[in-house]
PDB file of C-alpha atoms in Angstrom:
ATOM      1  CA  UNK A   1     101.332 115.347  89.020  1.00 32.00           C
ATOM      2  CA  UNK A   2     101.560 117.344  92.494  1.00 32.00           C
ATOM      3  CA  UNK A   3     103.106 117.761  95.483  1.00 34.00           C
ATOM      4  CA  UNK A   4     101.255 115.760  98.657  1.00 40.00           C
ATOM      5  CA  UNK A   5     101.958 118.023 101.877  1.00 39.00           C
ATOM      6  CA  UNK A   6     101.351 114.297 102.958  1.00 43.00           C
ATOM      7  CA  UNK A   7     103.960 113.324 101.116  1.00 42.00           C
ATOM      8  CA  UNK A   8     107.883 114.011 100.770  1.00 38.00           C
ATOM      9  CA  UNK A   9     107.813 112.964  97.222  1.00 37.00           C
ATOM     10  CA  UNK A  10     105.775 113.867  94.404  1.00 34.00           C
ATOM     11  CA  UNK A  11     103.564 111.357  93.426  1.00 34.00           C
ATOM     12  CA  UNK A  12     100.720 111.154  91.030  1.00 34.00           C
ATOM     13  CA  UNK A  13      97.359 111.751  92.172  1.00 35.00           C
ATOM     14  CA  UNK A  14      95.926 108.188  91.775  1.00 35.00           C
ATOM     15  CA  UNK A  15      98.979 106.990  94.330  1.00 33.00           C
ATOM     16  CA  UNK A  16      97.699 109.473  97.962  1.00 40.00           C
ATOM     17  CA  UNK A  17      94.204 109.122  98.003  1.00 41.00           C
ATOM     18  CA  UNK A  18      93.064 110.032 101.857  1.00 43.00           C
ATOM     19  CA  UNK A  19      89.587 111.264 101.507  1.00 42.00           C
ATOM     20  CA  UNK A  20      87.356 108.274 102.410  1.00 44.00           C
ATOM     21  CA  UNK A  21      84.169 107.738 101.374  1.00 43.00           C
ATOM     22  CA  UNK A  22      83.528 104.531 104.409  1.00 46.00           C
ATOM     23  CA  UNK A  23      81.446 107.410 106.596  1.00 48.00           C
ATOM     24  CA  UNK A  24      79.934 110.073 104.284  1.00 49.00           C
ATOM     25  CA  UNK A  25      76.823 108.802 104.140  1.00 52.00           C
ATOM     26  CA  UNK A  26      77.087 108.929 107.639  1.00 50.00           C
ATOM     27  CA  UNK A  27      77.647 112.819 107.909  1.00 48.00           C
ATOM     28  CA  UNK A  28      74.351 113.308 104.962  1.00 51.00           C
ATOM     29  CA  UNK A  29      72.572 111.377 107.290  1.00 53.00           C
ATOM     30  CA  UNK A  30      73.392 113.306 110.969  1.00 54.00           C
ATOM     31  CA  UNK A  31      71.476 116.745 111.796  1.00 54.00           C
ATOM     32  CA  UNK A  32      74.166 119.567 112.057  1.00 54.00           C
ATOM     33  CA  UNK A  33      73.331 120.201 115.898  1.00 51.00           C
ATOM     34  CA  UNK A  34      74.203 116.376 116.434  1.00 67.00           C
ATOM     35  CA  UNK A  35      77.669 116.878 115.464  1.00 75.00           C
ATOM     36  CA  UNK A  36      80.501 118.784 117.345  1.00 82.00           C
ATOM     37  CA  UNK A  37      82.891 121.034 115.688  1.00 82.00           C
ATOM     38  CA  UNK A  38      85.958 120.876 117.179  1.00 80.00           C
ATOM     39  CA  UNK A  39      88.789 123.554 115.816  1.00 81.00           C
ATOM     40  CA  UNK A  40      92.596 123.283 116.506  1.00 79.00           C
ATOM     41  CA  UNK A  41      94.095 126.902 116.794  1.00 74.00           C
ATOM     42  CA  UNK A  42      97.792 125.490 116.636  1.00 74.00           C
ATOM     43  CA  UNK A  43      97.369 123.338 113.389  1.00 76.00           C
ATOM     44  CA  UNK A  44      94.168 125.073 111.898  1.00 78.00           C
ATOM     45  CA  UNK A  45      92.796 121.442 111.829  1.00 87.00           C
ATOM     46  CA  UNK A  46      89.143 120.814 112.222  1.00 90.00           C
ATOM     47  CA  UNK A  47      87.038 118.020 113.108  1.00 91.00           C
ATOM     48  CA  UNK A  48      83.759 117.186 112.981  1.00 90.00           C
ATOM     49  CA  UNK A  49      82.162 114.575 115.424  1.00 90.00           C
ATOM     50  CA  UNK A  50      79.670 113.097 118.229  1.00 90.00           C
ATOM     51  CA  UNK A  51      82.168 110.729 120.066  1.00 91.00           C
ATOM     52  CA  UNK A  52      82.336 108.574 121.814  1.00 89.00           C
ATOM     53  CA  UNK A  53      78.234 108.316 120.849  1.00 89.00           C
ATOM     54  CA  UNK A  54      79.150 107.645 117.042  1.00 91.00           C
ATOM     55  CA  UNK A  55      82.726 106.457 116.555  1.00 93.00           C
ATOM     56  CA  UNK A  56      82.606 108.593 113.288  1.00 94.00           C
ATOM     57  CA  UNK A  57      85.149 111.663 113.119  1.00 93.00           C
ATOM     58  CA  UNK A  58      86.009 113.685 110.265  1.00 92.00           C
ATOM     59  CA  UNK A  59      89.212 115.818 109.731  1.00 91.00           C
ATOM     60  CA  UNK A  60      89.108 118.854 107.497  1.00 90.00           C
ATOM     61  CA  UNK A  61      93.317 119.511 107.640  1.00 88.00           C
ATOM     62  CA  UNK A  62      94.933 122.758 106.062  1.00 83.00           C
ATOM     63  CA  UNK A  63      98.365 122.069 104.272  1.00 81.00           C
ATOM     64  CA  UNK A  64      99.395 125.111 102.197  1.00 80.00           C
ATOM     65  CA  UNK A  65      96.254 126.986 102.009  1.00 81.00           C
ATOM     66  CA  UNK A  66      94.495 123.804 100.648  1.00 85.00           C
ATOM     67  CA  UNK A  67      91.995 121.922 102.440  1.00 85.00           C
ATOM     68  CA  UNK A  68      92.829 118.247 102.903  1.00 86.00           C
ATOM     69  CA  UNK A  69      89.648 116.471 104.065  1.00 89.00           C
ATOM     70  CA  UNK A  70      90.334 112.742 106.005  1.00 90.00           C
ATOM     71  CA  UNK A  71      87.722 110.550 107.884  1.00 92.00           C
ATOM     72  CA  UNK A  72      87.862 107.849 110.526  1.00 95.00           C
ATOM     73  CA  UNK A  73      86.413 105.394 112.691  1.00 95.00           C
ATOM     74  CA  UNK A  74      87.362 104.885 115.911  1.00 96.00           C
ATOM     75  CA  UNK A  75      87.778 101.209 117.051  1.00 96.00           C
ATOM     76  CA  UNK A  76      89.593 101.321 120.144  1.00 95.00           C
ATOM     77  CA  UNK A  77      90.183 104.819 122.038  1.00 95.00           C
ATOM     78  CA  UNK A  78      93.500 103.017 123.440  1.00 95.00           C
ATOM     79  CA  UNK A  79      95.123 105.207 126.601  1.00 95.00           C
ATOM     80  CA  UNK A  80      98.330 106.590 127.428  1.00 94.00           C
ATOM     81  CA  UNK A  81     101.162 104.328 129.818  1.00 91.00           C
ATOM     82  CA  UNK A  82     103.368 105.690 132.246  1.00 88.00           C
ATOM     83  CA  UNK A  83     105.970 106.021 130.225  1.00 90.00           C
ATOM     84  CA  UNK A  84     104.357 107.391 126.545  1.00 94.00           C
ATOM     85  CA  UNK A  85     106.311 107.792 123.527  1.00 94.00           C
ATOM     86  CA  UNK A  86     105.700 110.698 121.129  1.00 94.00           C
ATOM     87  CA  UNK A  87     105.511 110.984 116.853  1.00 92.00           C
ATOM     88  CA  UNK A  88     107.740 112.979 115.136  1.00 87.00           C
ATOM     89  CA  UNK A  89     107.952 116.310 115.066  1.00 83.00           C
ATOM     90  CA  UNK A  90     105.780 118.277 111.994  1.00 78.00           C
ATOM     91  CA  UNK A  91     106.092 121.888 112.116  1.00 77.00           C
ATOM     92  CA  UNK A  92     107.539 121.648 115.701  1.00 82.00           C
ATOM     93  CA  UNK A  93     104.709 119.988 117.201  1.00 86.00           C
ATOM     94  CA  UNK A  94     104.353 116.562 118.357  1.00 90.00           C
ATOM     95  CA  UNK A  95     101.538 114.397 119.576  1.00 93.00           C
ATOM     96  CA  UNK A  96     101.432 111.267 122.093  1.00 95.00           C
ATOM     97  CA  UNK A  97     101.189 108.025 120.907  1.00 96.00           C
ATOM     98  CA  UNK A  98      97.736 105.982 122.509  1.00 96.00           C
ATOM     99  CA  UNK A  99      98.689 101.963 123.335  1.00 95.00           C
ATOM    100  CA  UNK A 100      96.162  99.241 121.850  1.00 95.00           C
ATOM    101  CA  UNK A 101      94.399 102.100 119.780  1.00 97.00           C
ATOM    102  CA  UNK A 102      92.879 101.367 116.810  1.00 97.00           C
ATOM    103  CA  UNK A 103      91.403 103.214 114.072  1.00 97.00           C
ATOM    104  CA  UNK A 104      89.503 102.499 110.754  1.00 96.00           C
ATOM    105  CA  UNK A 105      90.352 104.648 107.158  1.00 94.00           C
ATOM    106  CA  UNK A 106      90.794 104.725 103.993  1.00 91.00           C
ATOM    107  CA  UNK A 107      94.358 105.191 102.069  1.00 88.00           C
ATOM    108  CA  UNK A 108      94.949 104.433  98.099  1.00 83.00           C
ATOM    109  CA  UNK A 109      91.110 103.412  97.810  1.00 84.00           C
ATOM    110  CA  UNK A 110      91.430 100.963 100.188  1.00 88.00           C
ATOM    111  CA  UNK A 111      89.821 100.405 104.092  1.00 92.00           C
ATOM    112  CA  UNK A 112      92.712 100.172 106.482  1.00 94.00           C
ATOM    113  CA  UNK A 113      93.025  99.004 110.280  1.00 96.00           C
ATOM    114  CA  UNK A 114      95.819 101.548 112.090  1.00 96.00           C
ATOM    115  CA  UNK A 115      96.739  99.890 115.030  1.00 97.00           C
ATOM    116  CA  UNK A 116      99.283 100.980 117.454  1.00 97.00           C
ATOM    117  CA  UNK A 117     101.327  98.428 120.243  1.00 95.00           C
ATOM    118  CA  UNK A 118     103.430  99.356 122.932  1.00 95.00           C
ATOM    119  CA  UNK A 119     106.103  96.783 123.484  1.00 90.00           C
ATOM    120  CA  UNK A 120     107.883  97.394 126.730  1.00 84.00           C
ATOM    121  CA  UNK A 121     111.319  95.986 126.644  1.00 78.00           C
ATOM    122  CA  UNK A 122     114.818  97.313 127.296  1.00 79.00           C
ATOM    123  CA  UNK A 123     113.913 100.634 125.226  1.00 86.00           C
ATOM    124  CA  UNK A 124     110.519 100.797 125.119  1.00 90.00           C
ATOM    125  CA  UNK A 125     108.755 101.143 121.044  1.00 93.00           C
ATOM    126  CA  UNK A 126     105.461 101.126 119.361  1.00 95.00           C
ATOM    127  CA  UNK A 127     104.239  98.647 116.835  1.00 95.00           C
ATOM    128  CA  UNK A 128     102.523 100.599 113.465  1.00 97.00           C
ATOM    129  CA  UNK A 129     100.611  98.352 111.936  1.00 96.00           C
ATOM    130  CA  UNK A 130      98.398  99.268 108.653  1.00 95.00           C
ATOM    131  CA  UNK A 131      95.703  96.049 108.219  1.00 95.00           C
ATOM    132  CA  UNK A 132      94.007  95.136 105.002  1.00 93.00           C
ATOM    133  CA  UNK A 133      91.393  93.260 103.437  1.00 90.00           C
ATOM    134  CA  UNK A 134      93.381  91.896 100.116  1.00 86.00           C
ATOM    135  CA  UNK A 135      91.334  90.995  96.849  1.00 86.00           C
ATOM    136  CA  UNK A 136      91.251  87.223  97.293  1.00 88.00           C
ATOM    137  CA  UNK A 137      89.654  88.106 101.318  1.00 88.00           C
ATOM    138  CA  UNK A 138      92.510  87.574 102.816  1.00 90.00           C
ATOM    139  CA  UNK A 139      93.508  90.276 105.910  1.00 91.00           C
ATOM    140  CA  UNK A 140      97.187  91.375 105.060  1.00 91.00           C
ATOM    141  CA  UNK A 141      99.734  93.990 106.952  1.00 93.00           C
ATOM    142  CA  UNK A 142     102.377  95.491 107.175  1.00 93.00           C
ATOM    143  CA  UNK A 143     104.022  97.011 109.979  1.00 94.00           C
ATOM    144  CA  UNK A 144     107.093  99.352 111.556  1.00 94.00           C
ATOM    145  CA  UNK A 145     108.435  99.239 114.867  1.00 94.00           C
ATOM    146  CA  UNK A 146     110.336 103.021 114.020  1.00 93.00           C
ATOM    147  CA  UNK A 147     107.225 105.276 112.887  1.00 93.00           C
ATOM    148  CA  UNK A 148     103.605 105.006 112.011  1.00 93.00           C
ATOM    149  CA  UNK A 149     104.902 106.664 108.341  1.00 92.00           C
ATOM    150  CA  UNK A 150     106.736 104.209 108.504  1.00 92.00           C
ATOM    151  CA  UNK A 151     104.192 101.196 108.404  1.00 93.00           C
ATOM    152  CA  UNK A 152     101.894 103.576 106.049  1.00 91.00           C
ATOM    153  CA  UNK A 153     105.115 103.450 103.389  1.00 91.00           C
ATOM    154  CA  UNK A 154     105.561  99.516 103.717  1.00 92.00           C
ATOM    155  CA  UNK A 155     101.766  99.032 102.876  1.00 91.00           C
ATOM    156  CA  UNK A 156     102.075 101.814  99.732  1.00 89.00           C
ATOM    157  CA  UNK A 157     105.395  99.943  98.428  1.00 88.00           C
ATOM    158  CA  UNK A 158     103.091  96.574  98.529  1.00 86.00           C
ATOM    159  CA  UNK A 159     100.341  98.197  97.115  1.00 84.00           C
ATOM    160  CA  UNK A 160     101.357 100.172  94.987  1.00 76.00           C
ATOM    161  CA  UNK A 161     104.555  99.215  94.145  1.00 74.00           C
ATOM    162  CA  UNK A 162     106.169 102.267  94.698  1.00 69.00           C
ATOM    163  CA  UNK A 163     108.794 102.811  97.048  1.00 70.00           C
ATOM    164  CA  UNK A 164     109.939 106.043  97.209  1.00 75.00           C
ATOM    165  CA  UNK A 165     106.039 106.784  98.125  1.00 76.00           C
ATOM    166  CA  UNK A 166     105.611 108.244 102.197  1.00 80.00           C
ATOM    167  CA  UNK A 167     103.039 109.346 103.789  1.00 86.00           C
ATOM    168  CA  UNK A 168     102.376 110.820 106.860  1.00 89.00           C
ATOM    169  CA  UNK A 169     101.723 109.034 109.865  1.00 91.00           C
ATOM    170  CA  UNK A 170     100.099 111.285 112.121  1.00 92.00           C
ATOM    171  CA  UNK A 171      97.933 112.066 109.478  1.00 92.00           C
ATOM    172  CA  UNK A 172      97.425 108.289 108.757  1.00 94.00           C
ATOM    173  CA  UNK A 173      96.572 107.146 112.392  1.00 95.00           C
ATOM    174  CA  UNK A 174      94.897 110.318 113.105  1.00 94.00           C
ATOM    175  CA  UNK A 175      97.051 110.909 116.151  1.00 94.00           C
ATOM    176  CA  UNK A 176      96.696 114.517 116.012  1.00 92.00           C
ATOM    177  CA  UNK A 177      93.251 114.555 117.007  1.00 92.00           C
ATOM    178  CA  UNK A 178      93.639 117.030 120.057  1.00 88.00           C
ATOM    179  CA  UNK A 179      90.125 116.094 121.354  1.00 92.00           C
ATOM    180  CA  UNK A 180      90.557 112.369 121.706  1.00 94.00           C
ATOM    181  CA  UNK A 181      94.129 112.771 123.403  1.00 92.00           C
ATOM    182  CA  UNK A 182      91.688 115.523 125.667  1.00 92.00           C
ATOM    183  CA  UNK A 183      89.547 112.275 126.312  1.00 94.00           C
ATOM    184  CA  UNK A 184      92.099 110.379 127.347  1.00 94.00           C
ATOM    185  CA  UNK A 185      93.790 111.823 129.839  1.00 92.00           C
ATOM    186  CA  UNK A 186      90.404 112.801 131.317  1.00 91.00           C
ATOM    187  CA  UNK A 187      89.539 108.973 131.738  1.00 89.00           C
ATOM    188  CA  UNK A 188      93.129 108.560 132.781  1.00 88.00           C
ATOM    189  CA  UNK A 189      92.761 111.028 135.402  1.00 86.00           C
ATOM    190  CA  UNK A 190      89.904 109.669 136.804  1.00 81.00           C
ATOM    191  CA  UNK A 191      89.408 107.157 139.869  1.00 77.00           C
ATOM    192  CA  UNK A 192      89.639 103.992 139.370  1.00 68.00           C
ATOM    193  CA  UNK A 193      86.324 102.060 140.281  1.00 66.00           C
ATOM    194  CA  UNK A 194      86.798  99.773 143.410  1.00 58.00           C
ATOM    195  CA  UNK A 195      84.947  96.297 142.595  1.00 60.00           C
ATOM    196  CA  UNK A 196      82.413  95.856 145.113  1.00 60.00           C
ATOM    197  CA  UNK A 197      83.140  92.402 145.286  1.00 64.00           C
ATOM    198  CA  UNK A 198      87.078  91.932 145.990  1.00 70.00           C
ATOM    199  CA  UNK A 199      87.037  88.150 147.797  1.00 77.00           C
ATOM    200  CA  UNK A 200      89.245  85.657 146.279  1.00 80.00           C
ATOM    201  CA  UNK A 201      88.240  82.748 144.971  1.00 84.00           C
ATOM    202  CA  UNK A 202      88.280  79.907 147.149  1.00 82.00           C
ATOM    203  CA  UNK A 203      90.541  77.833 145.313  1.00 81.00           C
ATOM    204  CA  UNK A 204      93.513  80.253 145.979  1.00 80.00           C
ATOM    205  CA  UNK A 205      93.067  80.637 149.390  1.00 82.00           C
ATOM    206  CA  UNK A 206      95.777  79.140 150.647  1.00 81.00           C
ATOM    207  CA  UNK A 207      95.289  78.511 154.645  1.00 84.00           C
ATOM    208  CA  UNK A 208      91.961  76.256 156.302  1.00 85.00           C
ATOM    209  CA  UNK A 209      91.778  78.385 158.256  1.00 86.00           C
ATOM    210  CA  UNK A 210      91.187  81.076 155.362  1.00 87.00           C
ATOM    211  CA  UNK A 211      88.511  78.785 153.697  1.00 87.00           C
ATOM    212  CA  UNK A 212      86.606  77.786 157.373  1.00 86.00           C
ATOM    213  CA  UNK A 213      86.245  81.978 157.653  1.00 88.00           C
ATOM    214  CA  UNK A 214      84.295  80.929 154.494  1.00 88.00           C
ATOM    215  CA  UNK A 215      82.285  78.616 155.000  1.00 87.00           C
ATOM    216  CA  UNK A 216      81.187  80.294 158.086  1.00 86.00           C
ATOM    217  CA  UNK A 217      79.974  83.496 156.304  1.00 88.00           C
ATOM    218  CA  UNK A 218      78.523  81.938 153.754  1.00 88.00           C
ATOM    219  CA  UNK A 219      76.376  79.519 156.375  1.00 86.00           C
ATOM    220  CA  UNK A 220      75.173  83.167 157.614  1.00 87.00           C
ATOM    221  CA  UNK A 221      74.783  84.306 154.738  1.00 88.00           C
ATOM    222  CA  UNK A 222      72.205  81.298 153.955  1.00 89.00           C
ATOM    223  CA  UNK A 223      70.631  81.712 157.461  1.00 86.00           C
ATOM    224  CA  UNK A 224      69.434  84.872 156.752  1.00 87.00           C
ATOM    225  CA  UNK A 225      68.310  84.454 153.842  1.00 89.00           C
ATOM    226  CA  UNK A 226      66.263  81.311 154.588  1.00 88.00           C
ATOM    227  CA  UNK A 227      64.634  83.300 157.017  1.00 86.00           C
ATOM    228  CA  UNK A 228      63.928  86.106 154.781  1.00 86.00           C
ATOM    229  CA  UNK A 229      62.865  82.985 152.345  1.00 90.00           C
ATOM    230  CA  UNK A 230      60.142  80.780 155.061  1.00 86.00           C
ATOM    231  CA  UNK A 231      58.034  84.286 156.040  1.00 86.00           C
ATOM    232  CA  UNK A 232      58.227  85.243 152.346  1.00 87.00           C
ATOM    233  CA  UNK A 233      56.480  81.828 151.570  1.00 89.00           C
ATOM    234  CA  UNK A 234      54.157  82.141 154.860  1.00 87.00           C
ATOM    235  CA  UNK A 235      55.798  78.730 156.300  1.00 89.00           C
ATOM    236  CA  UNK A 236      54.575  80.401 160.074  1.00 86.00           C
ATOM    237  CA  UNK A 237      51.804  80.399 162.568  1.00 87.00           C
ATOM    238  CA  UNK A 238      48.753  82.140 162.704  1.00 84.00           C
ATOM    239  CA  UNK A 239      50.523  84.699 165.413  1.00 82.00           C
ATOM    240  CA  UNK A 240      53.321  85.133 161.940  1.00 82.00           C
ATOM    241  CA  UNK A 241      56.028  83.270 163.659  1.00 85.00           C
ATOM    242  CA  UNK A 242      58.443  81.484 161.552  1.00 85.00           C
ATOM    243  CA  UNK A 243      57.397  77.271 162.362  1.00 88.00           C
ATOM    244  CA  UNK A 244      60.461  75.824 160.074  1.00 88.00           C
ATOM    245  CA  UNK A 245      64.372  76.054 160.779  1.00 84.00           C
ATOM    246  CA  UNK A 246      67.053  75.426 158.345  1.00 84.00           C
ATOM    247  CA  UNK A 247      69.012  72.231 160.619  1.00 80.00           C
ATOM    248  CA  UNK A 248      71.830  71.522 158.111  1.00 80.00           C
ATOM    249  CA  UNK A 249      73.057  71.683 153.935  1.00 85.00           C
ATOM    250  CA  UNK A 250      75.373  69.971 152.603  1.00 84.00           C
ATOM    251  CA  UNK A 251      78.183  71.576 150.556  1.00 85.00           C
ATOM    252  CA  UNK A 252      80.445  69.836 147.351  1.00 85.00           C
ATOM    253  CA  UNK A 253      83.471  72.051 147.163  1.00 84.00           C
ATOM    254  CA  UNK A 254      85.434  71.121 144.738  1.00 80.00           C
ATOM    255  CA  UNK A 255      85.136  67.455 145.291  1.00 79.00           C
ATOM    256  CA  UNK A 256      85.001  67.960 149.308  1.00 80.00           C
ATOM    257  CA  UNK A 257      82.192  67.024 151.340  1.00 79.00           C
ATOM    258  CA  UNK A 258      81.009  70.342 154.070  1.00 80.00           C
ATOM    259  CA  UNK A 259      78.231  70.141 155.815  1.00 76.00           C
ATOM    260  CA  UNK A 260      76.183  72.817 157.349  1.00 80.00           C
ATOM    261  CA  UNK A 261      74.931  72.593 160.781  1.00 76.00           C
ATOM    262  CA  UNK A 262      72.291  75.866 162.351  1.00 77.00           C
ATOM    263  CA  UNK A 263      72.208  74.922 165.649  1.00 64.00           C
ATOM    264  CA  UNK A 264      68.956  75.846 167.717  1.00 57.00           C
ATOM    265  CA  UNK A 265      68.669  77.777 170.392  1.00 54.00           C
ATOM    266  CA  UNK A 266      69.629  75.269 172.652  1.00 58.00           C
ATOM    267  CA  UNK A 267      73.339  76.162 172.689  1.00 60.00           C
ATOM    268  CA  UNK A 268      73.776  74.233 176.191  1.00 63.00           C
ATOM    269  CA  UNK A 269      72.828  70.756 174.641  1.00 63.00           C
ATOM    270  CA  UNK A 270      75.070  71.695 171.552  1.00 67.00           C
ATOM    271  CA  UNK A 271      77.925  72.511 173.523  1.00 73.00           C
ATOM    272  CA  UNK A 272      77.207  69.413 175.600  1.00 73.00           C
ATOM    273  CA  UNK A 273      77.203  67.121 172.046  1.00 70.00           C
ATOM    274  CA  UNK A 274      80.619  68.759 170.765  1.00 72.00           C
ATOM    275  CA  UNK A 275      81.829  68.012 174.312  1.00 74.00           C
ATOM    276  CA  UNK A 276      80.829  64.315 174.019  1.00 79.00           C
ATOM    277  CA  UNK A 277      83.320  63.892 170.490  1.00 77.00           C
ATOM    278  CA  UNK A 278      85.879  65.379 172.069  1.00 78.00           C
ATOM    279  CA  UNK A 279      85.506  63.179 175.072  1.00 80.00           C
ATOM    280  CA  UNK A 280      85.563  60.371 172.522  1.00 80.00           C
ATOM    281  CA  UNK A 281      88.570  61.257 170.084  1.00 78.00           C
ATOM    282  CA  UNK A 282      90.396  61.928 173.307  1.00 77.00           C
ATOM    283  CA  UNK A 283      89.450  58.833 174.813  1.00 80.00           C
ATOM    284  CA  UNK A 284      90.156  56.728 171.265  1.00 82.00           C
ATOM    285  CA  UNK A 285      93.328  58.512 170.446  1.00 80.00           C
ATOM    286  CA  UNK A 286      91.514  60.201 167.304  1.00 79.00           C
ATOM    287  CA  UNK A 287      93.977  63.213 166.158  1.00 83.00           C
ATOM    288  CA  UNK A 288      92.596  66.205 165.026  1.00 78.00           C
ATOM    289  CA  UNK A 289      93.593  65.293 161.217  1.00 82.00           C
ATOM    290  CA  UNK A 290      92.252  61.992 162.057  1.00 83.00           C
ATOM    291  CA  UNK A 291      88.614  63.621 162.389  1.00 76.00           C
ATOM    292  CA  UNK A 292      88.562  65.833 159.824  1.00 78.00           C
ATOM    293  CA  UNK A 293      89.297  63.310 157.559  1.00 79.00           C
ATOM    294  CA  UNK A 294      86.853  61.130 158.724  1.00 76.00           C
ATOM    295  CA  UNK A 295      84.332  64.015 158.545  1.00 74.00           C
ATOM    296  CA  UNK A 296      85.463  64.247 155.546  1.00 72.00           C
ATOM    297  CA  UNK A 297      84.435  60.874 154.011  1.00 74.00           C
ATOM    298  CA  UNK A 298      80.987  61.108 156.680  1.00 69.00           C
ATOM    299  CA  UNK A 299      78.699  64.447 155.674  1.00 63.00           C
ATOM    300  CA  UNK A 300      76.504  63.512 159.001  1.00 64.00           C
ATOM    301  CA  UNK A 301      79.909  63.949 160.802  1.00 68.00           C
ATOM    302  CA  UNK A 302      80.300  67.431 162.674  1.00 68.00           C
ATOM    303  CA  UNK A 303      83.143  69.347 160.772  1.00 65.00           C
ATOM    304  CA  UNK A 304      85.996  69.971 162.657  1.00 68.00           C
ATOM    305  CA  UNK A 305      86.672  73.807 162.208  1.00 69.00           C
ATOM    306  CA  UNK A 306      83.213  73.628 164.265  1.00 68.00           C
ATOM    307  CA  UNK A 307      84.501  71.737 167.279  1.00 68.00           C
ATOM    308  CA  UNK A 308      87.610  73.826 167.043  1.00 68.00           C
ATOM    309  CA  UNK A 309      85.972  76.753 168.159  1.00 64.00           C
ATOM    310  CA  UNK A 310      84.643  74.571 171.301  1.00 61.00           C
TER     311      UNK A 310
END
């Protein structure tokens, strides 16, 4: 029997086994110059890692003059929300708890996945989950809304049938890994990348004028790219003048027929053509809405928004 500094109770040696075999091979095969050593002056803990190039971290903690090794595999780094929760103080030190954090380690000979998930309601709490696979290949889990240690203790209670066994949640979840906290804070302080294309989806546009503007914009892009394509494919004369032209394209947008007309250089002829359409509509008492519905049904008709610009 011994008193494990990671536990509040005396427990047999075979109950709390923190030394993890899951990544020993990785550290044995990795040259020392590729590993980074981080010493925490406040706690005398040491961390060997090459994160984020490698997800593996090996920790060596000192409790009562004895070394206690523990290894981790970071599955999800997580991030700190605006209102962050801290761990309970241990020797006057507490640590930030990240949201959406997932780390794999070994406890009592079983590989476990430790996860945190903030739950935002009237009172902000963290759901601490310890997940493992049983002998039948079924994924099982224990969780607590009070602390990471409570979630670990529930795991030990179910696996070892020792209701009084306790474990340090800070150590089990690796929440005292100081350099990970620094990485999260650096990422959070960096300006967010603004997407290059912030256009709303066409189906999200609410007004017809917005849709017409989007259609007109794509028409201009098509016309520009078409000229480049025609030139690259040598639709030209011996003097390198382009001899082909794009007259019209018919699009079917969400079931609606839309025709893009690419007018000739003779603006006067086209303007007169639009005037004749307007005059015909006025004489036959065809309203704008009626013409719009007619143009939808007959793709060859000039779109109503083109006439509207006239």
